[in-house]
């Protein structure tokens, strides 16, 4: 099995930055892609960013492209999400997820999920 643990969430002012981390453990040999999703209060969970573990190809939602950067450190089994110029509407619980597929942006393709970390952006 695969376990995912997020960290780095918190409170930040609008226009500020945060970096989220996701540490993976367990049987990760078949994991091809690591992704980030977020769920705002009363809304559905939506795709934010993803990265291919082997070659490092990245994928972003249109709303975060140019402001967020996803990266990975395979030696540490960790993926990061650097978030810059944060907006109040991006307040949400951010989830790390793992998939056996290559470059997925649909949450149904992810088999493993972390517990989530709260990000609050104040105006």
PDB file of N, CA and C in Angstrom, residues 6-80:
ATOM      1  N   UNK A   6       0.713  15.132   3.850  1.00  0.00           N
ATOM      2  CA  UNK A   6       0.944  16.519   3.455  1.00  0.00           C
ATOM      3  C   UNK A   6       1.397  17.353   4.645  1.00  0.00           C
ATOM      4  N   UNK A   7       2.129  18.434   4.354  1.00  0.00           N
ATOM      5  CA  UNK A   7       2.506  19.407   5.366  1.00  0.00           C
ATOM      6  C   UNK A   7       2.735  20.752   4.695  1.00  0.00           C
ATOM      7  N   UNK A   8       2.811  21.815   5.490  1.00  0.00           N
ATOM      8  CA  UNK A   8       3.129  23.133   4.976  1.00  0.00           C
ATOM      9  C   UNK A   8       1.961  24.088   4.849  1.00  0.00           C
ATOM     10  N   UNK A   9       0.746  23.636   5.125  1.00  0.00           N
ATOM     11  CA  UNK A   9      -0.400  24.520   5.063  1.00  0.00           C
ATOM     12  C   UNK A   9      -0.386  25.526   6.190  1.00  0.00           C
ATOM     13  N   UNK A  10      -1.245  26.538   6.072  1.00  0.00           N
ATOM     14  CA  UNK A  10      -1.326  27.561   7.100  1.00  0.00           C
ATOM     15  C   UNK A  10      -2.050  28.787   6.612  1.00  0.00           C
ATOM     16  N   UNK A  11      -1.853  29.885   7.330  1.00  0.00           N
ATOM     17  CA  UNK A  11      -2.490  31.163   7.037  1.00  0.00           C
ATOM     18  C   UNK A  11      -1.501  32.091   6.354  1.00  0.00           C
ATOM     19  N   UNK A  12      -1.929  32.716   5.255  1.00  0.00           N
ATOM     20  CA  UNK A  12      -1.074  33.628   4.509  1.00  0.00           C
ATOM     21  C   UNK A  12      -1.915  34.794   3.996  1.00  0.00           C
ATOM     22  N   UNK A  13      -1.299  35.964   3.874  1.00  0.00           N
ATOM     23  CA  UNK A  13      -1.973  37.135   3.325  1.00  0.00           C
ATOM     24  C   UNK A  13      -2.102  37.016   1.813  1.00  0.00           C
ATOM     25  N   UNK A  14      -3.132  37.646   1.256  1.00  0.00           N
ATOM     26  CA  UNK A  14      -3.278  37.687  -0.194  1.00  0.00           C
ATOM     27  C   UNK A  14      -2.010  38.244  -0.832  1.00  0.00           C
ATOM     28  N   UNK A  15      -1.561  37.580  -1.897  1.00  0.00           N
ATOM     29  CA  UNK A  15      -0.331  37.966  -2.557  1.00  0.00           C
ATOM     30  C   UNK A  15       0.899  37.275  -2.009  1.00  0.00           C
ATOM     31  N   UNK A  16       0.749  36.559  -0.912  1.00  0.00           N
ATOM     32  CA  UNK A  16       1.865  35.866  -0.298  1.00  0.00           C
ATOM     33  C   UNK A  16       2.097  34.493  -0.889  1.00  0.00           C
ATOM     34  N   UNK A  17       3.013  33.746  -0.260  1.00  0.00           N
ATOM     35  CA  UNK A  17       3.436  32.447  -0.774  1.00  0.00           C
ATOM     36  C   UNK A  17       3.445  31.387   0.316  1.00  0.00           C
ATOM     37  N   UNK A  18       3.259  30.142  -0.103  1.00  0.00           N
ATOM     38  CA  UNK A  18       3.395  28.972   0.751  1.00  0.00           C
ATOM     39  C   UNK A  18       3.997  27.851  -0.078  1.00  0.00           C
ATOM     40  N   UNK A  19       4.691  26.927   0.588  1.00  0.00           N
ATOM     41  CA  UNK A  19       5.164  25.721  -0.062  1.00  0.00           C
ATOM     42  C   UNK A  19       4.624  24.505   0.669  1.00  0.00           C
ATOM     43  N   UNK A  20       3.891  23.667  -0.051  1.00  0.00           N
ATOM     44  CA  UNK A  20       3.355  22.431   0.488  1.00  0.00           C
ATOM     45  C   UNK A  20       4.285  21.270   0.159  1.00  0.00           C
ATOM     46  N   UNK A  21       4.327  20.293   1.060  1.00  0.00           N
ATOM     47  CA  UNK A  21       5.126  19.090   0.854  1.00  0.00           C
ATOM     48  C   UNK A  21       4.243  17.865   0.994  1.00  0.00           C
ATOM     49  N   UNK A  22       4.581  16.803   0.270  1.00  0.00           N
ATOM     50  CA  UNK A  22       3.879  15.525   0.361  1.00  0.00           C
ATOM     51  C   UNK A  22       4.911  14.414   0.382  1.00  0.00           C
ATOM     52  N   UNK A  23       4.968  13.678   1.482  1.00  0.00           N
ATOM     53  CA  UNK A  23       5.906  12.576   1.635  1.00  0.00           C
ATOM     54  C   UNK A  23       5.190  11.252   1.393  1.00  0.00           C
ATOM     55  N   UNK A  24       5.731  10.430   0.494  1.00  0.00           N
ATOM     56  CA  UNK A  24       5.149   9.137   0.157  1.00  0.00           C
ATOM     57  C   UNK A  24       5.945   8.011   0.800  1.00  0.00           C
ATOM     58  N   UNK A  25       5.243   6.969   1.229  1.00  0.00           N
ATOM     59  CA  UNK A  25       5.888   5.796   1.797  1.00  0.00           C
ATOM     60  C   UNK A  25       5.091   4.554   1.424  1.00  0.00           C
ATOM     61  N   UNK A  26       5.641   3.383   1.728  1.00  0.00           N
ATOM     62  CA  UNK A  26       4.993   2.129   1.391  1.00  0.00           C
ATOM     63  C   UNK A  26       5.457   1.608   0.043  1.00  0.00           C
ATOM     64  N   UNK A  27       4.599   0.855  -0.626  1.00  0.00           N
ATOM     65  CA  UNK A  27       4.932   0.233  -1.906  1.00  0.00           C
ATOM     66  C   UNK A  27       4.636   1.198  -3.045  1.00  0.00           C
ATOM     67  N   UNK A  28       5.618   2.029  -3.380  1.00  0.00           N
ATOM     68  CA  UNK A  28       5.447   3.111  -4.349  1.00  0.00           C
ATOM     69  C   UNK A  28       5.989   2.786  -5.739  1.00  0.00           C
ATOM     70  N   UNK A  29       6.438   1.557  -5.973  1.00  0.00           N
ATOM     71  CA  UNK A  29       7.126   1.227  -7.222  1.00  0.00           C
ATOM     72  C   UNK A  29       6.257   1.457  -8.460  1.00  0.00           C
ATOM     73  N   UNK A  30       4.955   1.269  -8.361  1.00  0.00           N
ATOM     74  CA  UNK A  30       4.061   1.409  -9.509  1.00  0.00           C
ATOM     75  C   UNK A  30       3.453   2.798  -9.658  1.00  0.00           C
ATOM     76  N   UNK A  31       3.844   3.754  -8.804  1.00  0.00           N
ATOM     77  CA  UNK A  31       3.324   5.114  -8.893  1.00  0.00           C
ATOM     78  C   UNK A  31       4.035   5.862 -10.004  1.00  0.00           C
ATOM     79  N   UNK A  32       3.274   6.393 -10.972  1.00  0.00           N
ATOM     80  CA  UNK A  32       3.835   7.139 -12.096  1.00  0.00           C
ATOM     81  C   UNK A  32       3.688   8.646 -11.947  1.00  0.00           C
ATOM     82  N   UNK A  33       2.608   9.104 -11.299  1.00  0.00           N
ATOM     83  CA  UNK A  33       2.291  10.520 -11.227  1.00  0.00           C
ATOM     84  C   UNK A  33       1.889  10.906  -9.809  1.00  0.00           C
ATOM     85  N   UNK A  34       2.351  12.071  -9.367  1.00  0.00           N
ATOM     86  CA  UNK A  34       1.927  12.657  -8.110  1.00  0.00           C
ATOM     87  C   UNK A  34       1.199  13.958  -8.422  1.00  0.00           C
ATOM     88  N   UNK A  35       0.074  14.185  -7.756  1.00  0.00           N
ATOM     89  CA  UNK A  35      -0.724  15.360  -8.045  1.00  0.00           C
ATOM     90  C   UNK A  35      -1.209  16.074  -6.801  1.00  0.00           C
ATOM     91  N   UNK A  36      -1.663  17.314  -7.010  1.00  0.00           N
ATOM     92  CA  UNK A  36      -2.285  18.121  -5.970  1.00  0.00           C
ATOM     93  C   UNK A  36      -3.688  18.515  -6.413  1.00  0.00           C
ATOM     94  N   UNK A  37      -4.641  18.390  -5.494  1.00  0.00           N
ATOM     95  CA  UNK A  37      -6.014  18.822  -5.689  1.00  0.00           C
ATOM     96  C   UNK A  37      -6.406  19.721  -4.524  1.00  0.00           C
ATOM     97  N   UNK A  38      -7.466  20.508  -4.697  1.00  0.00           N
ATOM     98  CA  UNK A  38      -7.943  21.339  -3.595  1.00  0.00           C
ATOM     99  C   UNK A  38      -9.461  21.355  -3.572  1.00  0.00           C
ATOM    100  N   UNK A  39     -10.007  21.533  -2.371  1.00  0.00           N
ATOM    101  CA  UNK A  39     -11.448  21.557  -2.184  1.00  0.00           C
ATOM    102  C   UNK A  39     -11.812  22.721  -1.270  1.00  0.00           C
ATOM    103  N   UNK A  40     -12.495  23.711  -1.828  1.00  0.00           N
ATOM    104  CA  UNK A  40     -12.971  24.849  -1.063  1.00  0.00           C
ATOM    105  C   UNK A  40     -14.289  24.491  -0.384  1.00  0.00           C
ATOM    106  N   UNK A  41     -14.671  25.212   0.676  1.00  0.00           N
ATOM    107  CA  UNK A  41     -15.931  24.915   1.367  1.00  0.00           C
ATOM    108  C   UNK A  41     -17.128  24.960   0.423  1.00  0.00           C
ATOM    109  N   UNK A  42     -17.935  23.899   0.435  1.00  0.00           N
ATOM    110  CA  UNK A  42     -19.119  23.828  -0.400  1.00  0.00           C
ATOM    111  C   UNK A  42     -18.865  23.548  -1.860  1.00  0.00           C
ATOM    112  N   UNK A  43     -17.619  23.301  -2.246  1.00  0.00           N
ATOM    113  CA  UNK A  43     -17.264  23.063  -3.638  1.00  0.00           C
ATOM    114  C   UNK A  43     -16.702  21.660  -3.827  1.00  0.00           C
ATOM    115  N   UNK A  44     -16.647  21.216  -5.080  1.00  0.00           N
ATOM    116  CA  UNK A  44     -16.062  19.926  -5.404  1.00  0.00           C
ATOM    117  C   UNK A  44     -14.541  20.023  -5.439  1.00  0.00           C
ATOM    118  N   UNK A  45     -13.887  18.898  -5.210  1.00  0.00           N
ATOM    119  CA  UNK A  45     -12.439  18.843  -5.279  1.00  0.00           C
ATOM    120  C   UNK A  45     -11.990  18.966  -6.737  1.00  0.00           C
ATOM    121  N   UNK A  46     -10.975  19.819  -6.976  1.00  0.00           N
ATOM    122  CA  UNK A  46     -10.540  20.089  -8.337  1.00  0.00           C
ATOM    123  C   UNK A  46      -9.027  19.955  -8.476  1.00  0.00           C
ATOM    124  N   UNK A  47      -8.595  19.645  -9.686  1.00  0.00           N
ATOM    125  CA  UNK A  47      -7.181  19.465 -10.004  1.00  0.00           C
ATOM    126  C   UNK A  47      -6.423  20.781  -9.921  1.00  0.00           C
ATOM    127  N   UNK A  48      -5.193  20.723  -9.385  1.00  0.00           N
ATOM    128  CA  UNK A  48      -4.319  21.887  -9.308  1.00  0.00           C
ATOM    129  C   UNK A  48      -3.060  21.688 -10.150  1.00  0.00           C
ATOM    130  N   UNK A  49      -2.303  20.608  -9.879  1.00  0.00           N
ATOM    131  CA  UNK A  49      -1.041  20.374 -10.565  1.00  0.00           C
ATOM    132  C   UNK A  49      -0.652  18.913 -10.427  1.00  0.00           C
ATOM    133  N   UNK A  50       0.203  18.434 -11.342  1.00  0.00           N
ATOM    134  CA  UNK A  50       0.701  17.062 -11.281  1.00  0.00           C
ATOM    135  C   UNK A  50       2.087  16.990 -11.900  1.00  0.00           C
ATOM    136  N   UNK A  51       2.832  15.950 -11.525  1.00  0.00           N
ATOM    137  CA  UNK A  51       4.179  15.749 -12.044  1.00  0.00           C
ATOM    138  C   UNK A  51       4.439  14.269 -12.256  1.00  0.00           C
ATOM    139  N   UNK A  52       5.099  13.935 -13.365  1.00  0.00           N
ATOM    140  CA  UNK A  52       5.508  12.566 -13.646  1.00  0.00           C
ATOM    141  C   UNK A  52       6.762  12.250 -12.849  1.00  0.00           C
ATOM    142  N   UNK A  53       6.761  11.142 -12.121  1.00  0.00           N
ATOM    143  CA  UNK A  53       7.875  10.810 -11.233  1.00  0.00           C
ATOM    144  C   UNK A  53       9.148  10.458 -11.995  1.00  0.00           C
ATOM    145  N   UNK A  54       9.031   9.858 -13.175  1.00  0.00           N
ATOM    146  CA  UNK A  54      10.196   9.370 -13.891  1.00  0.00           C
ATOM    147  C   UNK A  54      10.908  10.442 -14.708  1.00  0.00           C
ATOM    148  N   UNK A  55      10.179  11.239 -15.484  1.00  0.00           N
ATOM    149  CA  UNK A  55      10.804  12.213 -16.376  1.00  0.00           C
ATOM    150  C   UNK A  55      10.511  13.655 -15.993  1.00  0.00           C
ATOM    151  N   UNK A  56       9.606  13.896 -15.040  1.00  0.00           N
ATOM    152  CA  UNK A  56       9.382  15.231 -14.523  1.00  0.00           C
ATOM    153  C   UNK A  56       8.442  16.111 -15.324  1.00  0.00           C
ATOM    154  N   UNK A  57       7.692  15.558 -16.281  1.00  0.00           N
ATOM    155  CA  UNK A  57       6.690  16.357 -16.993  1.00  0.00           C
ATOM    156  C   UNK A  57       5.683  16.914 -16.000  1.00  0.00           C
ATOM    157  N   UNK A  58       5.274  18.162 -16.202  1.00  0.00           N
ATOM    158  CA  UNK A  58       4.358  18.824 -15.279  1.00  0.00           C
ATOM    159  C   UNK A  58       3.071  19.230 -15.971  1.00  0.00           C
ATOM    160  N   UNK A  59       2.001  19.350 -15.169  1.00  0.00           N
ATOM    161  CA  UNK A  59       0.677  19.709 -15.649  1.00  0.00           C
ATOM    162  C   UNK A  59       0.057  20.664 -14.636  1.00  0.00           C
ATOM    163  N   UNK A  60      -0.643  21.706 -15.129  1.00  0.00           N
ATOM    164  CA  UNK A  60      -1.236  22.702 -14.256  1.00  0.00           C
ATOM    165  C   UNK A  60      -2.643  23.054 -14.717  1.00  0.00           C
ATOM    166  N   UNK A  61      -3.504  23.386 -13.768  1.00  0.00           N
ATOM    167  CA  UNK A  61      -4.776  23.983 -14.126  1.00  0.00           C
ATOM    168  C   UNK A  61      -4.523  25.385 -14.669  1.00  0.00           C
ATOM    169  N   UNK A  62      -5.421  25.867 -15.519  1.00  0.00           N
ATOM    170  CA  UNK A  62      -5.238  27.191 -16.113  1.00  0.00           C
ATOM    171  C   UNK A  62      -5.193  28.291 -15.057  1.00  0.00           C
ATOM    172  N   UNK A  63      -5.909  28.120 -13.965  1.00  0.00           N
ATOM    173  CA  UNK A  63      -6.010  29.166 -12.963  1.00  0.00           C
ATOM    174  C   UNK A  63      -4.727  29.377 -12.164  1.00  0.00           C
ATOM    175  N   UNK A  64      -3.842  28.377 -12.119  1.00  0.00           N
ATOM    176  CA  UNK A  64      -2.621  28.500 -11.317  1.00  0.00           C
ATOM    177  C   UNK A  64      -1.353  28.576 -12.157  1.00  0.00           C
ATOM    178  N   UNK A  65      -1.448  28.321 -13.437  1.00  0.00           N
ATOM    179  CA  UNK A  65      -0.271  28.319 -14.303  1.00  0.00           C
ATOM    180  C   UNK A  65       0.418  29.683 -14.271  1.00  0.00           C
ATOM    181  N   UNK A  66       1.735  29.674 -14.059  1.00  0.00           N
ATOM    182  CA  UNK A  66       2.502  30.899 -13.950  1.00  0.00           C
ATOM    183  C   UNK A  66       2.697  31.373 -12.528  1.00  0.00           C
ATOM    184  N   UNK A  67       1.902  30.868 -11.583  1.00  0.00           N
ATOM    185  CA  UNK A  67       2.020  31.241 -10.179  1.00  0.00           C
ATOM    186  C   UNK A  67       2.455  30.079  -9.294  1.00  0.00           C
ATOM    187  N   UNK A  68       2.042  28.863  -9.637  1.00  0.00           N
ATOM    188  CA  UNK A  68       2.380  27.675  -8.854  1.00  0.00           C
ATOM    189  C   UNK A  68       3.430  26.854  -9.595  1.00  0.00           C
ATOM    190  N   UNK A  69       4.280  26.167  -8.840  1.00  0.00           N
ATOM    191  CA  UNK A  69       5.278  25.277  -9.412  1.00  0.00           C
ATOM    192  C   UNK A  69       5.287  23.962  -8.646  1.00  0.00           C
ATOM    193  N   UNK A  70       5.138  22.848  -9.364  1.00  0.00           N
ATOM    194  CA  UNK A  70       5.221  21.536  -8.748  1.00  0.00           C
ATOM    195  C   UNK A  70       6.601  20.944  -9.045  1.00  0.00           C
ATOM    196  N   UNK A  71       7.187  20.282  -8.066  1.00  0.00           N
ATOM    197  CA  UNK A  71       8.494  19.666  -8.233  1.00  0.00           C
ATOM    198  C   UNK A  71       8.566  18.402  -7.389  1.00  0.00           C
ATOM    199  N   UNK A  72       9.606  17.595  -7.626  1.00  0.00           N
ATOM    200  CA  UNK A  72       9.751  16.373  -6.836  1.00  0.00           C
ATOM    201  C   UNK A  72      11.211  16.092  -6.530  1.00  0.00           C
ATOM    202  N   UNK A  73      11.430  15.406  -5.414  1.00  0.00           N
ATOM    203  CA  UNK A  73      12.732  14.917  -5.011  1.00  0.00           C
ATOM    204  C   UNK A  73      12.561  13.417  -4.826  1.00  0.00           C
ATOM    205  N   UNK A  74      12.912  12.650  -5.852  1.00  0.00           N
ATOM    206  CA  UNK A  74      12.676  11.210  -5.811  1.00  0.00           C
ATOM    207  C   UNK A  74      13.488  10.507  -4.725  1.00  0.00           C
ATOM    208  N   UNK A  75      14.668  11.036  -4.396  1.00  0.00           N
ATOM    209  CA  UNK A  75      15.476  10.445  -3.339  1.00  0.00           C
ATOM    210  C   UNK A  75      14.777  10.522  -1.993  1.00  0.00           C
ATOM    211  N   UNK A  76      13.934  11.540  -1.812  1.00  0.00           N
ATOM    212  CA  UNK A  76      13.189  11.716  -0.569  1.00  0.00           C
ATOM    213  C   UNK A  76      11.748  11.235  -0.675  1.00  0.00           C
ATOM    214  N   UNK A  77      11.346  10.735  -1.845  1.00  0.00           N
ATOM    215  CA  UNK A  77       9.960  10.327  -2.082  1.00  0.00           C
ATOM    216  C   UNK A  77       8.987  11.449  -1.714  1.00  0.00           C
ATOM    217  N   UNK A  78       9.337  12.665  -2.133  1.00  0.00           N
ATOM    218  CA  UNK A  78       8.578  13.841  -1.744  1.00  0.00           C
ATOM    219  C   UNK A  78       8.262  14.697  -2.965  1.00  0.00           C
ATOM    220  N   UNK A  79       7.053  15.249  -3.000  1.00  0.00           N
ATOM    221  CA  UNK A  79       6.648  16.195  -4.024  1.00  0.00           C
ATOM    222  C   UNK A  79       6.287  17.509  -3.343  1.00  0.00           C
ATOM    223  N   UNK A  80       6.560  18.636  -4.022  1.00  0.00           N
ATOM    224  CA  UNK A  80       6.332  19.956  -3.462  1.00  0.00           C
ATOM    225  C   UNK A  80       5.394  20.759  -4.358  1.00  0.00           C
TER     226      UNK A  80
END
